[in-house]
XYZ file of C-alpha atoms in Angstrom:
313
model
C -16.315 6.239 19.154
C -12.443 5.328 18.957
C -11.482 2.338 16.857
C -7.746 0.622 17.194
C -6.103 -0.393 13.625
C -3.715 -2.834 13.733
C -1.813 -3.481 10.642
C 1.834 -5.827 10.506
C 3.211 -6.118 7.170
C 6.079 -7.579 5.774
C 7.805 -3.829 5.674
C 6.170 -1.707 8.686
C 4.602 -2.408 12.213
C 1.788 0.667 12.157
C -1.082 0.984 14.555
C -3.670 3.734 14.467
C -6.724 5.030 15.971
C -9.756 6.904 14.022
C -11.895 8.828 15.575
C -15.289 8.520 13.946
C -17.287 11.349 15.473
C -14.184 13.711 14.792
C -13.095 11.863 11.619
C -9.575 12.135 12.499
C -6.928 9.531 13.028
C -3.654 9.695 14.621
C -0.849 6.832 14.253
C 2.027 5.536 14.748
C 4.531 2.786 12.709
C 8.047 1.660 12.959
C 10.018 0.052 9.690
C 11.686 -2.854 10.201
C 15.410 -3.414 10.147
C 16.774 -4.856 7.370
C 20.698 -6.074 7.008
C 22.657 -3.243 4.627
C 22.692 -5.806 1.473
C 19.379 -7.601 1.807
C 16.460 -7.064 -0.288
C 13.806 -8.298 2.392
C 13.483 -10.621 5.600
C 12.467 -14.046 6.158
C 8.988 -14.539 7.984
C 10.553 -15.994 11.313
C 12.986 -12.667 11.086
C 9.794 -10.214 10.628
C 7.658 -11.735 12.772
C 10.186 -11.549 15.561
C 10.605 -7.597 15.271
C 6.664 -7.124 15.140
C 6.560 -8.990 18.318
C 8.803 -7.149 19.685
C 8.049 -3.321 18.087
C 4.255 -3.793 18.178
C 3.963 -2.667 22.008
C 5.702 0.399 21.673
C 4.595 1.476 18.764
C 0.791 1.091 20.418
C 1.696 2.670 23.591
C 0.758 6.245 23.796
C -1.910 6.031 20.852
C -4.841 5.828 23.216
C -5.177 8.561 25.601
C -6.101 8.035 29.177
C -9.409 9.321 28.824
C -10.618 7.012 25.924
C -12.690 3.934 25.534
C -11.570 1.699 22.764
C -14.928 0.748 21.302
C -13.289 -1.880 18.444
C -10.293 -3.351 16.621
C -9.512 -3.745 13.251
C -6.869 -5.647 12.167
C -5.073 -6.767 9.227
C -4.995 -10.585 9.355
C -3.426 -11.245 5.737
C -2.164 -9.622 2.975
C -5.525 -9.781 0.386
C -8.919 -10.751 0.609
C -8.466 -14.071 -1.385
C -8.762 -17.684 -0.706
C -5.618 -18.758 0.156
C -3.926 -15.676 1.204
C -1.660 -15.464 3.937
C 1.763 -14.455 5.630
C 2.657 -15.417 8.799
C 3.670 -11.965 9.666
C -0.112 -11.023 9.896
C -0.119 -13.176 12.693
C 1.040 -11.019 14.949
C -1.164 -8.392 14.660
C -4.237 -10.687 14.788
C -2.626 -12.052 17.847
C -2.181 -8.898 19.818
C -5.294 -7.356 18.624
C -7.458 -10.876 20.090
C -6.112 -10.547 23.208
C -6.448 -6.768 23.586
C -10.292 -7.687 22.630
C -10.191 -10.666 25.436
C -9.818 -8.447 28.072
C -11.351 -5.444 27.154
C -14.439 -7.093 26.127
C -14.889 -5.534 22.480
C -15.180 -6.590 19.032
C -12.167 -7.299 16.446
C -12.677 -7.298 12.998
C -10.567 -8.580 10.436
C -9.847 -7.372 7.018
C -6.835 -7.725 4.336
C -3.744 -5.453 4.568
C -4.894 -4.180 1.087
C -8.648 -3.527 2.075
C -6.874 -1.512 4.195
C -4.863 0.560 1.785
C -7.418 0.847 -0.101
C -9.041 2.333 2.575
C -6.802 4.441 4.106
C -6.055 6.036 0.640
C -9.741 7.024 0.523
C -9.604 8.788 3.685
C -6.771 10.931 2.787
C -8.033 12.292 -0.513
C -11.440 12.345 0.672
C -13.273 10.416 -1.362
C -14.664 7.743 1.091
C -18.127 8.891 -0.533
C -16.782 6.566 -3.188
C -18.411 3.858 -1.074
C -21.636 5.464 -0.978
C -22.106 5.215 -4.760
C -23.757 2.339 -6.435
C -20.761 2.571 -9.379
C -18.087 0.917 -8.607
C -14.262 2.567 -8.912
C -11.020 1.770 -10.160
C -8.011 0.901 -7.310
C -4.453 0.287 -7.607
C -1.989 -1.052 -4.964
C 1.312 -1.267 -5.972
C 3.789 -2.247 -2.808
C 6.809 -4.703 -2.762
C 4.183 -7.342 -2.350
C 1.739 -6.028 -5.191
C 1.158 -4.652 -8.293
C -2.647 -4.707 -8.623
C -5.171 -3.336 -10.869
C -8.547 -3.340 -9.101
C -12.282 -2.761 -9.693
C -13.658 -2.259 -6.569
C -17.398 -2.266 -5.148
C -19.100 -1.462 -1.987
C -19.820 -5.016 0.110
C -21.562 -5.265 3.366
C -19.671 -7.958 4.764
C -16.320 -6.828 3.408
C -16.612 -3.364 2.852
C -15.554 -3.183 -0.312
C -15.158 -6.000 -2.793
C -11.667 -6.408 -5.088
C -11.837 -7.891 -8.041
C -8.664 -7.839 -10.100
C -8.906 -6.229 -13.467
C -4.772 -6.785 -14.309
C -1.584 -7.254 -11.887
C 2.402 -7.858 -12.625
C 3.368 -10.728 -14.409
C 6.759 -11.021 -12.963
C 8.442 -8.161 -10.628
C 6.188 -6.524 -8.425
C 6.648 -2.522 -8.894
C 8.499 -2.400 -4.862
C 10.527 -5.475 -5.731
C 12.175 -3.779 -9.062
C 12.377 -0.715 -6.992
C 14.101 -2.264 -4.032
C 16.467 -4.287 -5.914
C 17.801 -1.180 -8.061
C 17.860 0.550 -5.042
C 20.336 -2.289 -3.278
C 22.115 -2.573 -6.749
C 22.784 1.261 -6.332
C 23.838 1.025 -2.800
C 20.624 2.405 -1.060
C 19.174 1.235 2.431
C 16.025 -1.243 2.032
C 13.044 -0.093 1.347
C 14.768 2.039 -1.019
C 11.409 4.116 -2.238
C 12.683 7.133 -0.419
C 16.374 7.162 -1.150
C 15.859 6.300 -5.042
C 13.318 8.831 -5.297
C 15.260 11.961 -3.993
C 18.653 10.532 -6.646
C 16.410 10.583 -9.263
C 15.340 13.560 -8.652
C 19.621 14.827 -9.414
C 18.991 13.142 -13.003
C 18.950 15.375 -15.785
C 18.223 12.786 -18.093
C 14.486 12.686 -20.271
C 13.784 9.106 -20.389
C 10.518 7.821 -22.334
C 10.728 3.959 -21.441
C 8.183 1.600 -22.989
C 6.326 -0.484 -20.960
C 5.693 -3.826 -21.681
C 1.892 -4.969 -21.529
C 0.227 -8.368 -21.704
C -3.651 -7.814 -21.935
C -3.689 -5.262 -19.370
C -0.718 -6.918 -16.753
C 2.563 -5.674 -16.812
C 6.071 -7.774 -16.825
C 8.927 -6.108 -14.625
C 11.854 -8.019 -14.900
C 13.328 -6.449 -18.165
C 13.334 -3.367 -16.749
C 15.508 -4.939 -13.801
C 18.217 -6.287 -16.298
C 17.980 -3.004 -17.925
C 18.894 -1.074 -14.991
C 21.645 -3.658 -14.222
C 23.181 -3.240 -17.676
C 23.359 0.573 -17.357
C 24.983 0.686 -14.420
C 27.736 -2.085 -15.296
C 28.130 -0.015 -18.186
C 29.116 3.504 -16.445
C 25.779 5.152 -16.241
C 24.844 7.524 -13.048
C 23.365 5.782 -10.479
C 20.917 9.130 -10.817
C 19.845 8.124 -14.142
C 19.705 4.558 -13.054
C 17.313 5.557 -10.698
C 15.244 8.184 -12.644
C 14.665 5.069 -15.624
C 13.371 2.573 -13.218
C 11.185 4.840 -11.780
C 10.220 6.121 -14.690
C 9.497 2.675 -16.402
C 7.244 1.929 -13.468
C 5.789 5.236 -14.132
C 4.885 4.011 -17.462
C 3.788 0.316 -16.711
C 0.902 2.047 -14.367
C 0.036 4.486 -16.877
C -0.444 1.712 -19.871
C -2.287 -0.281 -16.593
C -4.756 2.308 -15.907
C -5.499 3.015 -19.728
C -6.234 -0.640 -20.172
C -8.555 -0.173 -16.852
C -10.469 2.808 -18.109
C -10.799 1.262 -21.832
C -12.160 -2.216 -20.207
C -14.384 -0.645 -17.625
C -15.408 3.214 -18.863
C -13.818 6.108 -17.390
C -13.948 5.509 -13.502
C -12.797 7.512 -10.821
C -9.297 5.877 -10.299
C -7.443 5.803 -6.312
C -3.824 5.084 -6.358
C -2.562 3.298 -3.051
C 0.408 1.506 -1.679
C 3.747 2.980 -0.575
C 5.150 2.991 -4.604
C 2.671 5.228 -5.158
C 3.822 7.666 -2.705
C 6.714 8.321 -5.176
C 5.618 12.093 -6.521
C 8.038 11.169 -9.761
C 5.744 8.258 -10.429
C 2.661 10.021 -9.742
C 3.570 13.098 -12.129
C 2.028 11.563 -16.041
C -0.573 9.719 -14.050
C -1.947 13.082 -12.541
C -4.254 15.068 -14.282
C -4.594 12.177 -17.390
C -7.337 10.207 -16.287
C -9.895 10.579 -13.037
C -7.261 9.944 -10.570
C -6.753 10.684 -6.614
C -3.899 9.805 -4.460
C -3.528 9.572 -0.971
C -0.694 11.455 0.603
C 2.663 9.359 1.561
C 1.791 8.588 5.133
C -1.358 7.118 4.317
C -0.249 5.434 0.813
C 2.953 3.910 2.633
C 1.844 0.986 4.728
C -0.264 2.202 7.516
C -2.778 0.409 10.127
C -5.284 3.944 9.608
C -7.388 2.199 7.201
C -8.032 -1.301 9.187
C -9.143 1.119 12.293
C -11.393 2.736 9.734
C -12.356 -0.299 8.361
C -13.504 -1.619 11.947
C -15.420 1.609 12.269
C -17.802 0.859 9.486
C -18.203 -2.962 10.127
C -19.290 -0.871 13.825
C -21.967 0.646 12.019
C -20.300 4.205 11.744
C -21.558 6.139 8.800
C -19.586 7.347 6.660
Protein backbone atom coordinates (compact mmCIF):
# COMPACT_ATOMS: atom_id res chain seq x y z
CA UNK A 1 0.00 0.00 0.00
CA UNK A 2 1.55 3.56 -0.88
CA UNK A 3 0.08 6.56 0.88
CA UNK A 4 0.81 10.39 -0.47
CA UNK A 5 1.56 13.04 2.51
CA UNK A 6 0.98 16.32 1.75
CA UNK A 7 2.09 18.85 4.19
CA UNK A 8 2.35 23.09 3.32
CA UNK A 9 3.48 25.05 6.15
CA UNK A 10 4.21 28.44 6.70
CA UNK A 11 8.22 27.52 6.30
CA UNK A 12 8.46 24.33 3.85
CA UNK A 13 6.39 22.78 0.90
CA UNK A 14 7.22 18.78 1.72
CA UNK A 15 5.41 15.86 0.22
CA UNK A 16 6.12 12.24 1.01
CA UNK A 17 5.13 8.78 0.40
CA UNK A 18 5.20 5.75 3.11
CA UNK A 19 5.23 2.61 2.20
CA UNK A 20 3.30 0.55 4.71
CA UNK A 21 4.14 -3.02 3.79
CA UNK A 22 7.93 -1.92 3.57
CA UNK A 23 7.63 0.73 6.33
CA UNK A 24 9.74 3.07 4.50
CA UNK A 25 9.10 6.56 3.27
CA UNK A 26 10.85 8.62 0.83
CA UNK A 27 10.26 12.58 0.42
CA UNK A 28 10.80 15.46 -0.85
CA UNK A 29 10.40 19.48 0.43
CA UNK A 30 11.50 22.80 -0.79
CA UNK A 31 11.91 26.00 1.82
CA UNK A 32 10.47 28.92 0.87
CA UNK A 33 12.19 32.13 -0.11
CA UNK A 34 12.30 34.65 2.19
CA UNK A 35 13.66 38.48 1.45
CA UNK A 36 17.46 38.79 3.19
CA UNK A 37 15.97 41.05 6.22
CA UNK A 38 12.57 39.52 6.82
CA UNK A 39 11.66 37.42 9.64
CA UNK A 40 8.69 35.54 7.81
CA UNK A 41 6.10 35.99 4.82
CA UNK A 42 2.69 37.16 4.58
CA UNK A 43 -0.03 34.39 3.80
CA UNK A 44 -0.85 35.73 0.17
CA UNK A 45 3.25 35.64 -0.30
CA UNK A 46 3.44 31.82 1.02
CA UNK A 47 0.62 30.63 -0.45
CA UNK A 48 1.76 31.84 -3.83
CA UNK A 49 5.20 29.84 -3.68
CA UNK A 50 3.32 26.56 -2.46
CA UNK A 51 1.23 26.91 -5.48
CA UNK A 52 3.77 27.22 -7.42
CA UNK A 53 6.65 24.69 -5.69
CA UNK A 54 4.07 22.04 -4.73
CA UNK A 55 4.15 20.30 -8.33
CA UNK A 56 7.65 19.86 -8.50
CA UNK A 57 8.37 19.00 -5.40
CA UNK A 58 5.58 15.95 -5.94
CA UNK A 59 6.82 15.00 -9.24
CA UNK A 60 9.09 12.08 -9.19
CA UNK A 61 7.88 10.80 -5.62
CA UNK A 62 5.62 8.16 -7.08
CA UNK A 63 7.20 5.73 -9.29
CA UNK A 64 5.64 4.56 -12.47
CA UNK A 65 4.81 1.32 -11.22
CA UNK A 66 2.76 2.42 -8.09
CA UNK A 67 -0.83 2.77 -7.13
CA UNK A 68 -1.49 5.59 -4.77
CA UNK A 69 -3.94 3.91 -2.43
CA UNK A 70 -4.60 7.37 -0.13
CA UNK A 71 -3.73 10.96 0.80
CA UNK A 72 -3.02 12.53 3.82
CA UNK A 73 -2.83 15.94 4.14
CA UNK A 74 -2.18 18.64 6.47
CA UNK A 75 -5.20 20.98 6.34
CA UNK A 76 -4.20 23.37 9.38
CA UNK A 77 -1.71 23.96 11.68
CA UNK A 78 -3.34 22.05 15.10
CA UNK A 79 -6.12 19.98 15.83
CA UNK A 80 -8.16 22.77 17.63
CA UNK A 81 -11.33 24.57 17.08
CA UNK A 82 -10.52 27.44 15.38
CA UNK A 83 -7.26 26.65 13.89
CA UNK A 84 -6.24 27.66 10.64
CA UNK A 85 -3.74 29.31 8.06
CA UNK A 86 -4.53 29.88 4.77
CA UNK A 87 -1.34 28.39 3.64
CA UNK A 88 -2.82 24.87 4.47
CA UNK A 89 -5.01 25.55 1.79
CA UNK A 90 -3.01 24.64 -0.71
CA UNK A 91 -2.14 21.43 0.17
CA UNK A 92 -5.77 20.43 0.91
CA UNK A 93 -6.45 21.82 -2.47
CA UNK A 94 -4.01 19.83 -4.50
CA UNK A 95 -4.38 16.77 -2.49
CA UNK A 96 -8.69 16.91 -3.29
CA UNK A 97 -8.17 17.06 -6.66
CA UNK A 98 -5.42 14.44 -6.94
CA UNK A 99 -8.21 12.26 -4.96
CA UNK A 100 -11.01 13.52 -7.67
CA UNK A 101 -9.47 11.89 -10.31
CA UNK A 102 -7.81 9.10 -9.02
CA UNK A 103 -10.73 7.95 -7.17
CA UNK A 104 -9.13 7.47 -3.55
CA UNK A 105 -9.56 8.64 -0.15
CA UNK A 106 -7.94 11.94 1.50
CA UNK A 107 -7.64 12.30 4.96
CA UNK A 108 -7.01 15.26 6.84
CA UNK A 109 -5.05 15.83 9.92
CA UNK A 110 -3.13 18.94 11.66
CA UNK A 111 0.43 19.89 10.57
CA UNK A 112 1.37 19.00 14.23
CA UNK A 113 -0.45 15.51 14.32
CA UNK A 114 1.83 15.19 11.78
CA UNK A 115 5.05 16.01 13.53
CA UNK A 116 4.12 14.29 16.05
CA UNK A 117 3.91 11.57 13.93
CA UNK A 118 6.63 11.68 11.83
CA UNK A 119 8.93 12.05 14.94
CA UNK A 120 7.60 8.65 16.07
CA UNK A 121 8.55 7.00 12.99
CA UNK A 122 12.05 8.07 13.06
CA UNK A 123 12.97 7.01 16.58
CA UNK A 124 10.84 4.10 16.38
CA UNK A 125 8.58 4.31 18.85
CA UNK A 126 5.23 4.31 16.89
CA UNK A 127 4.42 1.32 19.41
CA UNK A 128 3.79 4.34 21.59
CA UNK A 129 0.33 4.26 20.03
CA UNK A 130 -0.27 0.79 20.82
CA UNK A 131 -0.10 1.41 24.59
CA UNK A 132 -3.06 2.25 26.66
CA UNK A 133 -0.64 5.05 28.66
CA UNK A 134 -0.55 7.93 27.18
CA UNK A 135 3.03 9.94 26.41
CA UNK A 136 4.49 13.18 26.71
CA UNK A 137 5.05 15.38 23.14
CA UNK A 138 6.67 18.55 22.45
CA UNK A 139 6.58 20.67 19.23
CA UNK A 140 8.49 23.55 19.28
CA UNK A 141 8.60 25.35 15.56
CA UNK A 142 8.38 29.13 14.69
CA UNK A 143 4.69 28.62 15.03
CA UNK A 144 4.81 26.58 18.43
CA UNK A 145 6.09 25.98 21.57
CA UNK A 146 3.90 23.17 22.94
CA UNK A 147 3.92 20.90 25.79
CA UNK A 148 1.66 17.92 25.03
CA UNK A 149 0.06 14.84 26.63
CA UNK A 150 -0.86 12.80 24.01
CA UNK A 151 -3.28 9.62 23.68
CA UNK A 152 -4.16 7.14 21.11
CA UNK A 153 -7.77 8.27 19.31
CA UNK A 154 -9.53 6.37 16.67
CA UNK A 155 -10.82 9.14 14.81
CA UNK A 156 -7.75 11.33 15.18
CA UNK A 157 -5.06 9.13 15.78
CA UNK A 158 -3.76 10.53 18.53
CA UNK A 159 -5.36 13.08 20.81
CA UNK A 160 -3.27 16.50 22.05
CA UNK A 161 -4.05 17.91 24.94
CA UNK A 162 -1.82 20.77 26.04
CA UNK A 163 -0.11 20.35 29.33
CA UNK A 164 1.98 24.04 29.00
CA UNK A 165 3.04 26.23 25.79
CA UNK A 166 4.99 29.82 25.40
CA UNK A 167 3.57 32.68 26.85
CA UNK A 168 5.05 35.14 24.53
CA UNK A 169 7.91 34.20 21.80
CA UNK A 170 7.53 31.00 20.31
CA UNK A 171 11.07 29.04 20.61
CA UNK A 172 11.55 29.50 16.23
CA UNK A 173 10.42 33.10 16.51
CA UNK A 174 13.30 34.07 19.25
CA UNK A 175 15.51 31.93 17.19
CA UNK A 176 14.76 33.53 13.88
CA UNK A 177 14.84 36.98 15.04
CA UNK A 178 18.45 36.60 16.72
CA UNK A 179 19.36 34.94 13.79
CA UNK A 180 18.22 38.17 11.42
CA UNK A 181 19.62 40.46 14.27
CA UNK A 182 22.99 38.57 13.67
CA UNK A 183 22.81 38.75 9.98
CA UNK A 184 21.76 35.07 9.19
CA UNK A 185 19.39 33.90 6.25
CA UNK A 186 15.66 33.07 7.51
CA UNK A 187 14.97 30.24 8.99
CA UNK A 188 18.07 30.79 10.78
CA UNK A 189 17.99 27.23 12.87
CA UNK A 190 20.82 25.99 10.76
CA UNK A 191 23.11 28.96 10.44
CA UNK A 192 22.78 29.94 14.33
CA UNK A 193 23.38 26.52 15.27
CA UNK A 194 26.77 25.84 13.46
CA UNK A 195 28.05 29.88 15.08
CA UNK A 196 27.24 28.70 18.21
CA UNK A 197 28.89 25.95 17.91
CA UNK A 198 32.51 28.64 17.45
CA UNK A 199 31.41 29.96 21.08
CA UNK A 200 33.64 29.19 23.76
CA UNK A 201 31.54 30.70 26.19
CA UNK A 202 29.67 28.37 29.31
CA UNK A 203 26.43 30.01 29.64
CA UNK A 204 23.85 28.71 32.42
CA UNK A 205 20.74 31.01 31.51
CA UNK A 206 17.65 30.82 33.72
CA UNK A 207 14.56 30.20 32.29
CA UNK A 208 11.66 31.89 33.17
CA UNK A 209 8.52 29.63 34.08
CA UNK A 210 4.87 30.44 34.73
CA UNK A 211 3.11 27.19 36.02
CA UNK A 212 4.69 25.06 33.56
CA UNK A 213 4.64 27.76 30.22
CA UNK A 214 7.54 29.54 29.37
CA UNK A 215 7.90 33.50 28.41
CA UNK A 216 10.51 34.20 25.50
CA UNK A 217 10.72 37.66 24.96
CA UNK A 218 13.38 38.56 27.69
CA UNK A 219 15.60 36.40 26.31
CA UNK A 220 15.11 38.37 22.88
CA UNK A 221 16.02 41.80 24.53
CA UNK A 222 18.78 40.00 26.15
CA UNK A 223 20.35 38.89 23.07
CA UNK A 224 19.75 42.39 21.58
CA UNK A 225 21.56 44.07 24.47
CA UNK A 226 24.65 41.84 24.10
CA UNK A 227 25.18 42.38 20.83
CA UNK A 228 24.71 46.35 20.92
CA UNK A 229 27.08 46.04 23.58
CA UNK A 230 30.17 44.29 21.62
CA UNK A 231 29.51 40.69 22.34
CA UNK A 232 30.32 37.84 19.52
CA UNK A 233 27.64 37.20 17.47
CA UNK A 234 28.95 33.38 18.46
CA UNK A 235 28.09 33.89 21.96
CA UNK A 236 24.98 35.69 20.96
CA UNK A 237 23.99 32.74 19.36
CA UNK A 238 25.22 30.00 21.79
CA UNK A 239 22.91 32.08 24.83
CA UNK A 240 19.76 32.07 22.89
CA UNK A 241 20.06 28.71 22.10
CA UNK A 242 21.02 27.83 25.16
CA UNK A 243 18.14 29.73 27.02
CA UNK A 244 15.75 27.81 24.83
CA UNK A 245 17.65 24.85 25.86
CA UNK A 246 16.72 25.62 29.31
CA UNK A 247 13.01 26.84 28.91
CA UNK A 248 12.32 23.07 27.45
CA UNK A 249 14.19 21.49 30.09
CA UNK A 250 12.21 23.45 33.11
CA UNK A 251 9.00 22.52 30.48
CA UNK A 252 9.52 18.91 30.50
CA UNK A 253 10.30 18.75 34.37
CA UNK A 254 7.04 20.49 35.01
CA UNK A 255 5.50 17.70 32.47
CA UNK A 256 6.99 14.71 34.19
CA UNK A 257 6.20 16.21 37.87
CA UNK A 258 2.36 16.90 36.70
CA UNK A 259 1.88 13.69 34.83
CA UNK A 260 4.58 10.85 36.29
CA UNK A 261 7.56 10.00 34.42
CA UNK A 262 6.34 9.41 30.72
CA UNK A 263 8.15 8.49 27.82
CA UNK A 264 8.78 12.05 26.35
CA UNK A 265 9.12 12.64 22.01
CA UNK A 266 10.65 15.86 21.05
CA UNK A 267 9.39 17.18 17.53
CA UNK A 268 9.45 20.24 15.40
CA UNK A 269 12.37 21.67 13.41
CA UNK A 270 13.87 23.62 16.89
CA UNK A 271 14.32 20.50 18.10
CA UNK A 272 16.51 19.37 15.41
CA UNK A 273 19.13 21.73 16.98
CA UNK A 274 21.73 18.91 18.56
CA UNK A 275 22.94 22.04 21.01
CA UNK A 276 19.41 22.18 22.30
CA UNK A 277 18.91 18.60 22.49
CA UNK A 278 22.30 17.96 24.52
CA UNK A 279 20.85 18.56 28.71
CA UNK A 280 17.53 17.25 27.52
CA UNK A 281 19.17 13.83 26.44
CA UNK A 282 19.71 11.25 28.75
CA UNK A 283 17.74 13.41 31.84
CA UNK A 284 14.39 12.25 31.55
CA UNK A 285 12.65 9.35 29.13
CA UNK A 286 13.25 11.22 26.03
CA UNK A 287 13.46 10.30 22.09
CA UNK A 288 14.05 12.54 19.23
CA UNK A 289 13.48 12.20 15.78
CA UNK A 290 16.36 12.90 13.47
CA UNK A 291 16.46 16.53 11.63
CA UNK A 292 14.74 15.54 8.44
CA UNK A 293 11.88 14.19 10.10
CA UNK A 294 11.78 16.82 13.17
CA UNK A 295 12.10 19.80 10.54
CA UNK A 296 8.77 20.25 8.85
CA UNK A 297 8.05 17.30 6.75
CA UNK A 298 4.72 15.88 4.94
CA UNK A 299 6.18 11.94 6.12
CA UNK A 300 3.98 11.90 9.03
CA UNK A 301 0.47 13.08 7.31
CA UNK A 302 1.23 10.09 4.62
CA UNK A 303 1.66 7.95 7.70
CA UNK A 304 -1.09 9.34 9.30
CA UNK A 305 -3.41 8.47 6.18
CA UNK A 306 -2.00 4.99 6.38
CA UNK A 307 -3.51 4.22 9.72
CA UNK A 308 -6.90 6.08 9.23
CA UNK A 309 -6.49 3.17 5.97
CA UNK A 310 -6.52 0.60 8.44
CA UNK A 311 -2.67 -0.21 8.23
CA UNK A 312 -1.35 -1.69 11.40
CA UNK A 313 1.12 -0.44 12.91
Amino acid sequence: MIYLGIDTSNYTTSAAIYDSELRTVRQNKKLLSVKAGEVGLRQSEAVFQHVKQLPEVIDGLVNDCEIVTAIGVSSRPRNIEGSYMPCFMVGETVARSISAVGNMPVYKTSHQVGHVLAALYSCQRLDLLKSEKPFVAFHVSGGTTDCLLIEADKEEVIKATEISSSLDLKAGQLIDRVGVTLGLGFPCGKELEKLASESTAKFKPKATIKNGNCCLSGVENQCRDMYSKGAEKCDVALFALKSVEAAIYEMTKYAVSKCGNLPVVYAGGVMSDNLIRGRLEGTFDSYFAEPAFSQDNAVGVAIFSALKDGCKL
